[in-house]
XYZ file of C-alpha atoms in Angstrom:
394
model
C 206.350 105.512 81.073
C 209.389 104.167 80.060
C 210.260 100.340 80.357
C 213.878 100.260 79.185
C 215.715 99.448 81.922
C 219.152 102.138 83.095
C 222.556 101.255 83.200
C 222.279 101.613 86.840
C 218.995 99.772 87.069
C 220.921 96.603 84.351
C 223.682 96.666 86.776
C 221.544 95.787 89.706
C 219.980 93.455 87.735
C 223.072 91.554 87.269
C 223.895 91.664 91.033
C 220.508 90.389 91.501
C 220.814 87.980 89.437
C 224.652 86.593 90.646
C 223.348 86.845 94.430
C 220.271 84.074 93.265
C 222.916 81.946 90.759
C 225.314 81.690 93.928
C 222.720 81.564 97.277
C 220.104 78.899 95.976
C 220.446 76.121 96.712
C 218.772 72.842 94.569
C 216.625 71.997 97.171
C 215.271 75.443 97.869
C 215.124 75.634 93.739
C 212.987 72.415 94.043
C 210.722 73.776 96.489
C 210.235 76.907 94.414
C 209.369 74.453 91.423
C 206.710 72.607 93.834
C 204.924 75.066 95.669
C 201.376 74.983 95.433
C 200.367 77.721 97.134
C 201.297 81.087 97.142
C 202.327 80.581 101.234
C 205.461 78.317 100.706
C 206.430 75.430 103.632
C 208.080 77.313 106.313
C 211.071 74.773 106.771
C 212.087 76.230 102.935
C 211.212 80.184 103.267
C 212.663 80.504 106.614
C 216.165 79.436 105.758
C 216.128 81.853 102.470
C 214.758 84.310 104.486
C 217.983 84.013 106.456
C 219.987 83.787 103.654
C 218.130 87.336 102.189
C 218.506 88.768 105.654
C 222.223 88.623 105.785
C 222.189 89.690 102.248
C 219.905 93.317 103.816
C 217.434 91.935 101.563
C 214.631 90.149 102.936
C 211.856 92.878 102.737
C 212.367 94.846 99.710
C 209.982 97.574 100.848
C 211.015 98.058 104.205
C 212.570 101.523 104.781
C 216.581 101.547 105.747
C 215.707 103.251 109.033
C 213.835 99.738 109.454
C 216.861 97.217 108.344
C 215.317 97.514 104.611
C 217.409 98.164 101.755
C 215.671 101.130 100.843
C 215.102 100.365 97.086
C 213.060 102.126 94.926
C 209.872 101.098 93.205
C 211.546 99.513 90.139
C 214.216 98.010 92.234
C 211.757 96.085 93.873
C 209.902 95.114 90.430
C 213.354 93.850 89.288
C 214.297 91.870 92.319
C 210.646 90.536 91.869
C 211.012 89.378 88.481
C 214.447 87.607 89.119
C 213.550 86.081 91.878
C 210.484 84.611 90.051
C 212.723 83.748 87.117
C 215.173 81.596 89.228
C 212.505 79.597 90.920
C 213.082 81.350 94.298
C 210.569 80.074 97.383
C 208.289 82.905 98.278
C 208.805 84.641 101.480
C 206.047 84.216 104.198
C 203.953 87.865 103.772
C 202.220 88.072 107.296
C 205.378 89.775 109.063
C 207.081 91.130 105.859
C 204.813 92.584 104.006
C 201.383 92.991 106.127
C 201.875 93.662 109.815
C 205.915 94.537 109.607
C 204.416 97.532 107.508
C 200.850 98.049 110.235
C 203.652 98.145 112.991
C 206.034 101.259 111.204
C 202.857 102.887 110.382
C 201.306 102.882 113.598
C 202.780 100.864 116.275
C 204.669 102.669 119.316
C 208.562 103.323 119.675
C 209.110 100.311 121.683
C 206.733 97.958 118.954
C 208.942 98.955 116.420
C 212.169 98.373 118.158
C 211.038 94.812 119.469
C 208.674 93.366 116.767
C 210.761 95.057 113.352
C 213.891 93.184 113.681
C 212.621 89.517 114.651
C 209.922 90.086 111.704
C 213.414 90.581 109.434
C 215.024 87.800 111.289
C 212.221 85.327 111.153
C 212.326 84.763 114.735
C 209.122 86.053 115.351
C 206.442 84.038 112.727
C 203.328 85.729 112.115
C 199.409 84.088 111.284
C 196.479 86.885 110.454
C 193.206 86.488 112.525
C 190.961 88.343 110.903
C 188.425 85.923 109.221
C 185.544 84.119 111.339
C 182.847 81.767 110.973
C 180.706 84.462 110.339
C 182.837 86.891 109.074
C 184.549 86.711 105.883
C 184.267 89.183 102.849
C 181.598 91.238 105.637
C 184.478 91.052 108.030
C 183.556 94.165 110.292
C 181.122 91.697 111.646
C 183.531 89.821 113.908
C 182.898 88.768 117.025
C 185.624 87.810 118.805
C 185.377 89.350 122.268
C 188.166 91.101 123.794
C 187.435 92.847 127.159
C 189.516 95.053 129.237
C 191.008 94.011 132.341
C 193.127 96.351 133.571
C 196.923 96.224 131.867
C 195.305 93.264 129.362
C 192.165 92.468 127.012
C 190.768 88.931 127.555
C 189.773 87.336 124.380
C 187.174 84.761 123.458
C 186.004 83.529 120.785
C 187.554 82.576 117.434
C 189.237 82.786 113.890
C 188.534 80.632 110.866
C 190.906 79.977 107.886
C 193.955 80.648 109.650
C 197.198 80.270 107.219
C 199.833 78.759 108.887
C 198.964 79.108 112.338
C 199.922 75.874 113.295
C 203.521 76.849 112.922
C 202.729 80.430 113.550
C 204.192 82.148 117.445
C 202.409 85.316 117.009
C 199.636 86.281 116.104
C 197.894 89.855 114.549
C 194.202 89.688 114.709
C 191.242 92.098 114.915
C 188.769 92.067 117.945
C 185.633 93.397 119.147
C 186.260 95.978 121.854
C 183.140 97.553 121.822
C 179.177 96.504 120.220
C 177.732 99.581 120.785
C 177.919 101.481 117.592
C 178.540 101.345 114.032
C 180.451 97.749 113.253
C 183.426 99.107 111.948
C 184.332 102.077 114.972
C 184.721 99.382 117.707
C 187.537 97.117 116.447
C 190.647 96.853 118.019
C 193.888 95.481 115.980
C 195.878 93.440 118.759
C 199.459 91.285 118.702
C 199.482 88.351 120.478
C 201.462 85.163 121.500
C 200.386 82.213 119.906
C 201.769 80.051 122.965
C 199.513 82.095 124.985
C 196.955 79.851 127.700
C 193.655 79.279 126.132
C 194.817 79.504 122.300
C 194.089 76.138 120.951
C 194.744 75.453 117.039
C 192.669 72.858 114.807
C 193.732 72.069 111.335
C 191.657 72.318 108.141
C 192.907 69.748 105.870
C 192.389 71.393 102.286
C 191.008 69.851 98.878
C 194.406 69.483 97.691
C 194.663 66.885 100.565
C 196.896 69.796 102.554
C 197.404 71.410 106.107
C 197.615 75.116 105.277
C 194.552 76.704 106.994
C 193.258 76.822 110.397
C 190.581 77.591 113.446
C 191.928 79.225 116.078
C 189.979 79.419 119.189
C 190.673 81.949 122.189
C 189.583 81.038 125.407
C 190.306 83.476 128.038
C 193.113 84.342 126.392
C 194.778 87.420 128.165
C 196.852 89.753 125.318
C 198.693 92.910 126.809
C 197.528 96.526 126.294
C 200.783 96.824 125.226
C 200.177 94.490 122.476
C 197.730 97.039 120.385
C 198.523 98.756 118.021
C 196.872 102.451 117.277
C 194.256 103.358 119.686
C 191.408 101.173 121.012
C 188.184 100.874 118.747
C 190.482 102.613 116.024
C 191.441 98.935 114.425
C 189.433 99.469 111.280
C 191.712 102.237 110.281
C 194.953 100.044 111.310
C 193.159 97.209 109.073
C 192.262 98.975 105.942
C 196.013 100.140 105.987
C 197.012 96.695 106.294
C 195.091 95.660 103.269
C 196.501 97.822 101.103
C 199.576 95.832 101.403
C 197.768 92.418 100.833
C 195.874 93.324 97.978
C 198.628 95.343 96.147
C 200.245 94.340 92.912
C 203.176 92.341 92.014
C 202.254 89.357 90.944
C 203.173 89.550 86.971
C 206.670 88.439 87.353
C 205.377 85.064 89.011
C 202.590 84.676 86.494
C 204.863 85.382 83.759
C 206.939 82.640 84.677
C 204.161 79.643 85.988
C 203.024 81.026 82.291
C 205.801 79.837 80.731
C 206.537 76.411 82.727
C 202.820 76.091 81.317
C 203.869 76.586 77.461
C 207.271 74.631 77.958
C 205.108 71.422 79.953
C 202.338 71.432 76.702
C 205.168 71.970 73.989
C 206.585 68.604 75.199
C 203.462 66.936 76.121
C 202.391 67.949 72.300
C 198.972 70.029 73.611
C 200.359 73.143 72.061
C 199.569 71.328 68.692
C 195.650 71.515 69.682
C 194.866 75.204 68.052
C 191.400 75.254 70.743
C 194.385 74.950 73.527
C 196.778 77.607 72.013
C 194.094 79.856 71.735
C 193.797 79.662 75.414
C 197.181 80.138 76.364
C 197.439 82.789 73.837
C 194.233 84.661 75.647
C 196.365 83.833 79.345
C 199.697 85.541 77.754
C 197.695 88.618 76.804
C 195.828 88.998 80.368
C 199.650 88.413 81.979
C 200.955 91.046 79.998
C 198.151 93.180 80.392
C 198.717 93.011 84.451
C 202.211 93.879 83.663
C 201.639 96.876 81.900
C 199.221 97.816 84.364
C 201.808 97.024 87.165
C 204.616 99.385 85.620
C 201.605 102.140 85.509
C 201.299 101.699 89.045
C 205.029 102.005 89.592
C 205.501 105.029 87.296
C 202.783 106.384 90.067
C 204.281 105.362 93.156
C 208.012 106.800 91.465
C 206.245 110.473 91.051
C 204.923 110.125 94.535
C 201.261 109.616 93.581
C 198.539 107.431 94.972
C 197.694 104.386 92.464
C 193.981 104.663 94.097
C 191.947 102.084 93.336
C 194.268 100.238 91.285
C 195.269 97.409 93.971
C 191.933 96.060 93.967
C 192.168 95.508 90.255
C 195.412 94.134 89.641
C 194.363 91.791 93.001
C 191.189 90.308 90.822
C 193.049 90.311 87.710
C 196.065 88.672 89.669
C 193.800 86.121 91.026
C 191.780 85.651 87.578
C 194.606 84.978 85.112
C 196.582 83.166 87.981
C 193.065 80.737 87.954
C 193.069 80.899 84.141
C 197.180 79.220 83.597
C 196.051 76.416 87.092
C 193.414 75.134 84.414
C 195.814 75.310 81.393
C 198.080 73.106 83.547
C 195.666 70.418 84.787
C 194.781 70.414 80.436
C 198.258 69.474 80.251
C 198.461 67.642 83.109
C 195.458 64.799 81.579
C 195.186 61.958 83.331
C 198.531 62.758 85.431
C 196.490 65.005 87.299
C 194.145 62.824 88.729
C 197.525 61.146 90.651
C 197.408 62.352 94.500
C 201.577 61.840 94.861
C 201.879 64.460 97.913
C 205.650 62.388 98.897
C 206.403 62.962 95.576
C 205.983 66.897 96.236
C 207.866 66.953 98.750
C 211.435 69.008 97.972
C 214.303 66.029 98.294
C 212.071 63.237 98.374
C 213.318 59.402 96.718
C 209.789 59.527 95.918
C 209.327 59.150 91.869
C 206.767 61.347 90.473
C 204.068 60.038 88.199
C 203.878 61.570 85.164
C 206.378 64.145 84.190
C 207.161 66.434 87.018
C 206.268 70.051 85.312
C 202.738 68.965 85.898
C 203.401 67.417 89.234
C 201.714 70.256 91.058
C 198.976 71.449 88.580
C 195.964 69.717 90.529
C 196.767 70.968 94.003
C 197.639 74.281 92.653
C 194.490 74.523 91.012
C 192.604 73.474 93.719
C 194.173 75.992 96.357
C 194.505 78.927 93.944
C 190.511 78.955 93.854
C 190.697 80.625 97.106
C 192.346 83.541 95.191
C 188.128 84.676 94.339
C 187.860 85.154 98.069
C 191.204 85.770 100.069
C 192.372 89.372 100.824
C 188.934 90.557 99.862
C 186.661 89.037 97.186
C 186.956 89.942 94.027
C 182.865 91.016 94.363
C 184.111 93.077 97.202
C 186.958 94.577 94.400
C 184.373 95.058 91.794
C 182.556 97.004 94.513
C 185.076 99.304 95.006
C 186.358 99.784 91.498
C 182.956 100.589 90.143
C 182.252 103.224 92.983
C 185.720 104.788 93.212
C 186.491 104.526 89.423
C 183.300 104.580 87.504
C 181.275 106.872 90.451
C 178.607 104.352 90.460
């Protein structure tokens, strides 16, 4: 495995890197810098996703055949890192990067002419149903109904921490189609209109005092047949696919650099001095750079046209761990400053004043929302599960 970068691979770089100098703008810059969650306001990633679409660039994994750009696997890991590095809003992943790649995998001619481009666009806006009330990390125990009737299913029933489904106008969830068997065989994976009579949204207002997450109930809602994708009762098989996209790596060039607005914020609050504190961040820049290393494995795999295997589930907990691990570093730094609920303050463009020095602005409501990392996109028990039985045979 070799990390030195090409000449071809430095010159992209550098385009990279001119294309970011020259498209953002402060106030999407600010918003990068005040994101607390990994799901960024949609009034900031929407208009860079615009800007990136013009540019061909908005899902670096898509295909060309799709509107992608067609880059390769270090490509992507480069565009990653720079866009991380400039303090770029993230994109919205429930079009891009989950169901935009369900739909080329397995949707029908006509789903991929219709849905693909308005996914690049970000015409179309896209919220995951899969969790419920009683299914979360056991989620092939879902219950929401949907019944045939005729040319549609009829769906009741609902779906419980619902990202961004409040601004959301479609919709990818999984249903029960039929209760007869094994859990898993009779799951359907539908699209659906949000606008659609009988859905009805309520917000869940989070710890960190924000509206990110949802319930989404379905009352008689009627979906198309045309809006499933693979065959009925087949869903599970559309799902797993789905997850490997959700789970997958990627996320050391955005540690990296929440690592070091960390080191620069305790440097000039004078923590760094405490040698119990740099110990800490010393342990947190070893775990980043471990991911990292394990990430370019995983791309030296993908490049030879190998499966990674099990290796998304670890990098996902790992991911999530050291992600948890800088949040608390922060709120150290952060003392008393983080006690301070100033969401105005967050807010990109506000006259607000921040309290406190603004690189610690967002440590307590990034810590508190990043402790969803344990659980979403599988729990990191669930992970362990599967490492240990795929990886050590147990």
């Amino acid at each position: 495995m070799n990390l030195d970068l090409s000449d071809e691979e430095l010159a992209f770089r550098d385009e990279v890197r001119a294309f970011l100098d020259q498209s953002l703008t402060p106030e999407l810059r600010e918003a990068g810098r005040r994101a607390t969650s990994v799901f960024m306001d949609k009034r900031y990633s929407l208009p860079w996703q615009r800007l990136l679409h013009a540019r061909g660039w908005a899902a670096p994994s898509w295909p060309k055949q799709y509107g992608g750009p067609g880059w390769n696997e270090m490509q992507r890991h480069i565009f990653a890192a720079e866009c991380a590095r400039a303090g770029a809003p993230s994109l919205a992943p429930m079009g891009l990067r989950m169901v935009g790649p369900v739909i080329m995998g397995f949707g029908t001619v006509e789903q991929k002419a219709y849905y693909l481009p308005r996914i690049l666009s970000g015409e179309d806006y896209w919220c995951q149903g899969y969790s419920e009330p009683g299914a979360g990390s056991d989620l092939a125990s879902l219950k929401l109904r949907a019944v045939r009737d005729g040319d549609h299913y009829v769906l009741n029933g609902s779906k419980l921490w619902t990202t961004h489904a409040h601004w959301a106008n479609r919709m990818f969830c999984l249903a029960r189609t039929d209760a007869s068997g094994k859990p898993q065989a009779g799951i359907t994976f539908l699209l659906l209109d949000m606008e659609a009579p009988g859905v009805r949204v309520r917000p869940i207002i989070t710890l960190a005092g924000e509206h990110e997450v949802n319930e989404v109930f379905f009352e008689d809602v009627r979906v198309p047949v045309s809006g499933r994708v693979g065959e009925e009762n087949q869903g599970w098989t559309v799902a797993k696919h789905l997850l490997e996209f959700e789970r997958g790596g990627g996320s050391a060039p955005g540690l990296k650099a929440l690592l070091e607005r960390t080191r620069a914020a305790a440097e000039a609050g004078g923590l760094v001095s405490d040698g119990a504190f740099r110990r800490r961040l010393a342990e947190a820049e070893v775990m980043v750079q471990a991911i990292e290393m394990s990430e370019h494995r995983v791309l030296a795999a993908l490049s030879a046209g190998k499966n990674p295997g099990p290796a998304s589930s670890m990098l996902k907990t790992q991911g999530g761990e050291a992600m948890q691990l800088v949040d608390e570093l922060l709120v150290e730094v952060a003392g008393a400053y983080g006690a301070v609920d100033q969401p105005l303050a967050r807010v990109a463009g506000s006259n607000q004043a921040a309290v406190g020095p603004e690189a610690v602005l967002t440590a307590m409501p990034r810590y508190l929302n990043d402790r969803a990392a344990s659980i979403y996109g599988g729990s990191n028990e669930i992970q362990r599960d599967i490492m240990a039985r795929l990886v050590l045979g147990l």
